[in-house]
Coordinates of N, CA, C and O in Angstrom, one line a residue:
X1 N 89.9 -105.4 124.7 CA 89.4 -104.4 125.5 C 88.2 -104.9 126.3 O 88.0 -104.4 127.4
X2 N 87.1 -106.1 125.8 CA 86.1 -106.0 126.4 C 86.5 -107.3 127.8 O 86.0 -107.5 128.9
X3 N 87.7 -108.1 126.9 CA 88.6 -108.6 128.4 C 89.2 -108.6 129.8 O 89.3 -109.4 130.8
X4 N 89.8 -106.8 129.1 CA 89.8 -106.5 130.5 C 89.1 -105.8 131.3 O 89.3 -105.6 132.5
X5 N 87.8 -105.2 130.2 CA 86.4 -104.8 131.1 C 86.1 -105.6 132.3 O 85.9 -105.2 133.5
X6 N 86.3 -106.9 131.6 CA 85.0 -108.2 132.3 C 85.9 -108.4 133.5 O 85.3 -108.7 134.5
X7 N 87.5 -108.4 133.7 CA 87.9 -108.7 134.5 C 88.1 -107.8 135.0 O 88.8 -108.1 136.0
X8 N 87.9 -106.1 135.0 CA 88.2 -105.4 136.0 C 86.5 -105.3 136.5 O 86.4 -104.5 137.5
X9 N 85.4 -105.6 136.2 CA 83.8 -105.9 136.6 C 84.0 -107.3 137.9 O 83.6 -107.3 139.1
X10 N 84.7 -108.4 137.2 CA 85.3 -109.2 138.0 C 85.5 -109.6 139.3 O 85.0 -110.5 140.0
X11 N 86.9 -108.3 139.4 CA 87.6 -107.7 140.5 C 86.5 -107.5 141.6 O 86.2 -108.2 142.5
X12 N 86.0 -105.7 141.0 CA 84.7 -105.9 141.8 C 83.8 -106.7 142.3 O 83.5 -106.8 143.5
X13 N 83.6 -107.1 141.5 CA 82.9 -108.7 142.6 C 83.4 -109.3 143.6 O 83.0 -109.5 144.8
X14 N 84.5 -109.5 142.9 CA 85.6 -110.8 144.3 C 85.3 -109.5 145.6 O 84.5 -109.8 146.5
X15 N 85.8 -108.2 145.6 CA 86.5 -107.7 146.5 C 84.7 -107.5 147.0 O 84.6 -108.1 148.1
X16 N 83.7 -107.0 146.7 CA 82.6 -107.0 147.4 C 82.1 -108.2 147.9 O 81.7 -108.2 149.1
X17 N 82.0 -109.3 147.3 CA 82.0 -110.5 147.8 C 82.8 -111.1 149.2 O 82.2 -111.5 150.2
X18 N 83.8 -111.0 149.1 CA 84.7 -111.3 150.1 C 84.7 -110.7 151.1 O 84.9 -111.3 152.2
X19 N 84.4 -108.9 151.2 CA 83.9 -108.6 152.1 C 82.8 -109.0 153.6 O 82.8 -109.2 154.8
X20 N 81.9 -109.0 152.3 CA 80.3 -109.5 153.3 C 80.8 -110.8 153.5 O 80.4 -111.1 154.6
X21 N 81.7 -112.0 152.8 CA 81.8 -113.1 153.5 C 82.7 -113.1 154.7 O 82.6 -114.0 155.5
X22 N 83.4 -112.1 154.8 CA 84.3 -112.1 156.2 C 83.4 -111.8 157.4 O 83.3 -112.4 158.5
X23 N 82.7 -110.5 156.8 CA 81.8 -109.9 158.2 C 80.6 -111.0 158.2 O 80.0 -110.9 159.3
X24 N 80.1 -111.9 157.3 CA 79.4 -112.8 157.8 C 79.6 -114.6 158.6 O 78.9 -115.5 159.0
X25 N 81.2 -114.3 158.3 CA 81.9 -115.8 159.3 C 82.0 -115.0 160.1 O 81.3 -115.4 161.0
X26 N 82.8 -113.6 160.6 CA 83.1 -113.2 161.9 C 82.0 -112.8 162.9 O 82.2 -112.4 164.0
X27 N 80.1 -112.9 162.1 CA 79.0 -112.8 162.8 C 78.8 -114.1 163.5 O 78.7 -114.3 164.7
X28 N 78.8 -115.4 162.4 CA 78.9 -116.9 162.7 C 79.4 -117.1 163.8 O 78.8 -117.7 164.7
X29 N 80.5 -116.6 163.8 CA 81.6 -116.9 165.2 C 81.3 -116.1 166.2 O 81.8 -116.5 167.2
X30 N 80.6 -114.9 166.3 CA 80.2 -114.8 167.7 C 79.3 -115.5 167.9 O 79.6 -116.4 168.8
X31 N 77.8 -115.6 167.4 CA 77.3 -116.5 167.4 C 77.4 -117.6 168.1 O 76.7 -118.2 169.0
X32 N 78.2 -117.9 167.6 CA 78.8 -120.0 168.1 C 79.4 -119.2 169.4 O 79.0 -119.5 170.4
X33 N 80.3 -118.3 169.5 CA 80.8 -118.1 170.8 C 80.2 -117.9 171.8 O 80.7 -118.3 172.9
X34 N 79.0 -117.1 171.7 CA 78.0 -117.0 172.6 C 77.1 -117.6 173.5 O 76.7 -117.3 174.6
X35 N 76.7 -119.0 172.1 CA 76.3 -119.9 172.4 C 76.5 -120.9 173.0 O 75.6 -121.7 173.4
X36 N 78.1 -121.1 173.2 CA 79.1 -122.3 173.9 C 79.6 -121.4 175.3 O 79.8 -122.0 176.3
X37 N 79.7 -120.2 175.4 CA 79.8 -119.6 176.8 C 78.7 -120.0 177.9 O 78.8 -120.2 179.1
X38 N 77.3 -120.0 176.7 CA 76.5 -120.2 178.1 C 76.2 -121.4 177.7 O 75.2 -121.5 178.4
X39 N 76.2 -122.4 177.0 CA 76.4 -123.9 177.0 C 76.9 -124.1 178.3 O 76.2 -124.4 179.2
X40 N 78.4 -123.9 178.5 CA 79.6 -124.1 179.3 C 78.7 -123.9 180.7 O 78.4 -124.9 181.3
X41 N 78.4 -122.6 180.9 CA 78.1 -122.2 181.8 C 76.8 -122.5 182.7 O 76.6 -122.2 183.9
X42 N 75.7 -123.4 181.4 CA 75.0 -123.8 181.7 C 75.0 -125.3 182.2 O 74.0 -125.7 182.8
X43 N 76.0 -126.1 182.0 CA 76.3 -127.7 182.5 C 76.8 -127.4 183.4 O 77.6 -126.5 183.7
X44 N 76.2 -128.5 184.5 CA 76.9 -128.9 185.6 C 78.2 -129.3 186.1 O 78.3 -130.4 185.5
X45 N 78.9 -129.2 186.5 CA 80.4 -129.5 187.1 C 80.4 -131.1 187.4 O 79.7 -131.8 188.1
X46 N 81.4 -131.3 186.5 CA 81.4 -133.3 186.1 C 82.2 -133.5 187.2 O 83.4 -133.1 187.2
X47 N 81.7 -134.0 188.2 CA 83.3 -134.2 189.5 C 83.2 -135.8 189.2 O 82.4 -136.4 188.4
X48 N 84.0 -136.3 189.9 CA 84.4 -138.1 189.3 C 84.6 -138.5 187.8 O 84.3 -139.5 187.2
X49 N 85.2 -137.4 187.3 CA 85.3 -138.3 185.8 C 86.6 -138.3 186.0 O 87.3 -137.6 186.7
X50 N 86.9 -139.7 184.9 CA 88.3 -140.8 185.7 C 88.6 -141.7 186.6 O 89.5 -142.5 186.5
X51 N 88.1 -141.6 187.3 CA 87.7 -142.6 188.7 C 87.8 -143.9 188.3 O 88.7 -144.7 188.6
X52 N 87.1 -144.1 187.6 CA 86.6 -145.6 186.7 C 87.7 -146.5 186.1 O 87.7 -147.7 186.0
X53 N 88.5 -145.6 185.8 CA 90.4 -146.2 185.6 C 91.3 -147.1 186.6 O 92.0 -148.1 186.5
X54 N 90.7 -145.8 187.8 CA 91.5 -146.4 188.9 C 90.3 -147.5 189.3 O 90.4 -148.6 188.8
X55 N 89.5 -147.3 189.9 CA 88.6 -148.1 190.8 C 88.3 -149.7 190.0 O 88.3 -150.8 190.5
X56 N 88.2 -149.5 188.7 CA 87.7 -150.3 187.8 C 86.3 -150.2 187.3 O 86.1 -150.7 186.2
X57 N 85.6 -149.6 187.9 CA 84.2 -149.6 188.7 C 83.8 -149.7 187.0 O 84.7 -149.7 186.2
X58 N 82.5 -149.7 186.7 CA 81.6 -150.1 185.0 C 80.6 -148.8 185.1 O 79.8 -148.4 186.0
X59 N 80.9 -148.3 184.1 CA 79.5 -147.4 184.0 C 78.2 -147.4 183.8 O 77.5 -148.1 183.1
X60 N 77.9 -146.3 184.7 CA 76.4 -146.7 184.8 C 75.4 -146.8 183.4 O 75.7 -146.7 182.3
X61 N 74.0 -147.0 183.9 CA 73.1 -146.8 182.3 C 73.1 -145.5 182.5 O 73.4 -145.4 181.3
X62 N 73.0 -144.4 182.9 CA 72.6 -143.4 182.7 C 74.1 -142.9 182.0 O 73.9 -141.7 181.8
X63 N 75.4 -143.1 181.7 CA 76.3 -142.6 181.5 C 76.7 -143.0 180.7 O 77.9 -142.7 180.4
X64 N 75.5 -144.4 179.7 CA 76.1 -144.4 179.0 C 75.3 -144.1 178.0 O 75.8 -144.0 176.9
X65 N 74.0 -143.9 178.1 CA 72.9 -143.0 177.6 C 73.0 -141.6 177.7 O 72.0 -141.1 177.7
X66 N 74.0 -140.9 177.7 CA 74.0 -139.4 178.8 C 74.1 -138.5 177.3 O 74.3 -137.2 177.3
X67 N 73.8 -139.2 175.9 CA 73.7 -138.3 175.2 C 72.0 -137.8 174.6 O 71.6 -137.1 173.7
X68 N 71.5 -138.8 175.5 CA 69.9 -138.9 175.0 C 69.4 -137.7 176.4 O 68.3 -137.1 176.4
X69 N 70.4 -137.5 177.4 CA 69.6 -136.4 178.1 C 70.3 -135.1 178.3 O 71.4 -135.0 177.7
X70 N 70.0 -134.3 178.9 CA 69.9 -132.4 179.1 C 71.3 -132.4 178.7 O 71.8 -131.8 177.7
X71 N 72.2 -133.3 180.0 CA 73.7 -132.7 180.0 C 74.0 -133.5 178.6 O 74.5 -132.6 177.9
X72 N 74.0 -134.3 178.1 CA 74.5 -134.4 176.6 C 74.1 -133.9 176.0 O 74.9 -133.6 175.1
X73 N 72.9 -133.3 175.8 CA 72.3 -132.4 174.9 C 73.6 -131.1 174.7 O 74.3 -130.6 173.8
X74 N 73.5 -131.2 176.0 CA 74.5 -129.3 176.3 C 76.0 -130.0 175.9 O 76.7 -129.2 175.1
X75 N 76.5 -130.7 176.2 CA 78.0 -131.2 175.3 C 78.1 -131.6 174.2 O 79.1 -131.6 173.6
X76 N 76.6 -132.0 173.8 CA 77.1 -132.0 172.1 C 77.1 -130.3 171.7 O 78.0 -129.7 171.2
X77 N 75.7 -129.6 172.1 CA 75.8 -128.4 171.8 C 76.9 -127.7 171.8 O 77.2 -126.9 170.9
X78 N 77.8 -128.0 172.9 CA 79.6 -126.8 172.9 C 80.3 -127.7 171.5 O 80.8 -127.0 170.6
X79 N 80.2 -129.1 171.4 CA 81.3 -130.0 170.3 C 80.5 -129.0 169.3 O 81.1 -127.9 169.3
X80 N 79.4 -128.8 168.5 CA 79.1 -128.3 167.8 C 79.4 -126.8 167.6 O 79.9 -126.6 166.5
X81 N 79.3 -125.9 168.5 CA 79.7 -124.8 168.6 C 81.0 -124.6 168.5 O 81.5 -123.6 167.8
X82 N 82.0 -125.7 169.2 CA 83.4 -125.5 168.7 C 83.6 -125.4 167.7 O 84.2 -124.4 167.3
X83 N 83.1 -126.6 166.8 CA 83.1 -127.1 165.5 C 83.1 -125.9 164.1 O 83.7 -125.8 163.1
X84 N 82.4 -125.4 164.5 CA 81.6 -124.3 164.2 C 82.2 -123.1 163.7 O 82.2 -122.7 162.6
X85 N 82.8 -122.7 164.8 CA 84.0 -121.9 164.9 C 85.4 -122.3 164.8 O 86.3 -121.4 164.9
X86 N 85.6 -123.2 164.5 CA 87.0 -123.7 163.7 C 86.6 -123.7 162.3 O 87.5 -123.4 161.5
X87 N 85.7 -123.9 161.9 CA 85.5 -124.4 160.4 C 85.1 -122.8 160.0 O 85.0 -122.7 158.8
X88 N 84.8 -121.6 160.5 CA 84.8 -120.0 160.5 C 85.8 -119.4 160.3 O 86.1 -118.5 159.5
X89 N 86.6 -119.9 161.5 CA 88.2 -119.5 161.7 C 89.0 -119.4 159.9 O 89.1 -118.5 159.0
X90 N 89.4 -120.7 159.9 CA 90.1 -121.8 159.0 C 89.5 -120.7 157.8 O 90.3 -120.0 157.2
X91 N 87.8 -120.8 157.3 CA 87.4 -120.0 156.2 C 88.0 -118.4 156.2 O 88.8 -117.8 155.4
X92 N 87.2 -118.0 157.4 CA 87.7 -116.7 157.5 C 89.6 -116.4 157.0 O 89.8 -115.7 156.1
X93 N 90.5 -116.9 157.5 CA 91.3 -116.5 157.4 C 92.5 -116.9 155.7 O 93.5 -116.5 155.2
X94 N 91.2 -118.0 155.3 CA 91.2 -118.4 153.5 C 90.8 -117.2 153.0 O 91.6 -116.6 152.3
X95 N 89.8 -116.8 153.1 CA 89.0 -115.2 152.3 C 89.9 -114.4 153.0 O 89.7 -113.3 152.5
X96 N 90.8 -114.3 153.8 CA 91.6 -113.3 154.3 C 92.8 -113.2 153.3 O 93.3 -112.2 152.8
X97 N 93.2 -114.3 153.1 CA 94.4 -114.5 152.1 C 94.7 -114.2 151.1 O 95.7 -113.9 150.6
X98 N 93.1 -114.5 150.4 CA 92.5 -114.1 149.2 C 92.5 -112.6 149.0 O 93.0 -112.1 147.9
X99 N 92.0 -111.9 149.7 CA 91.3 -110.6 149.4 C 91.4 -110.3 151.0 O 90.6 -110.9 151.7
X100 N 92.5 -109.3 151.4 CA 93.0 -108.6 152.4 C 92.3 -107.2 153.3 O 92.4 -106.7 154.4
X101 N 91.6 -107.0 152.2 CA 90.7 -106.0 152.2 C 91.3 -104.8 151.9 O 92.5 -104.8 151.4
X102 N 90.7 -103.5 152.0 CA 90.9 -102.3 151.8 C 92.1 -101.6 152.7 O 92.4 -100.4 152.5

């Protein structure tokens, strides 16, 4: 009897638990979404990338440092924010499998 107390006390848990973790990856993920829209929106328009294939041409120092300045800053920021939200997704939809909700 006091076994299936503990596991119907349990239950309750998982299912309140599971809850707040869904609505707190699907907060995460706006989050990251918001934050990579105006990442996006904040980087400048890369025109000549590829060139370098055809022409042969070597890249410059600044391109190949380009993660020590603004615009790499802002492209690791979106890789991160992607990141972010795949590894939310992927969870989210584990806790979804688990516990479907109400």
């Amino acid at each position: 009897m006091a076994n299936l107390q503990s596991l119907m006390l349990l239950a309750r848990w998982v299912t309140d638990t599971f809850l707040g973790v869904q609505i707190a990856l699907v907060v995460i993920m706006a989050i990251a979404c918001i934050v990579m829209i105006i990442g996006i929106l904040a980087s400048p328009p890369q025109t000549g990338q590829g060139n370098n294939a055809i022409t042969g041409a070597s890249e410059s120092y600044y391109t190949k440092n380009r993660g020590k300045s603004n615009q790499g800053r802002i492209r690791n920021l979106i890789i991160i924010c992607a990141s972010i939200i795949a590894v939310c997704a992927i969870l989210y939809f584990v806790a979804y499998g688990v516990y479907p909700g109400a």
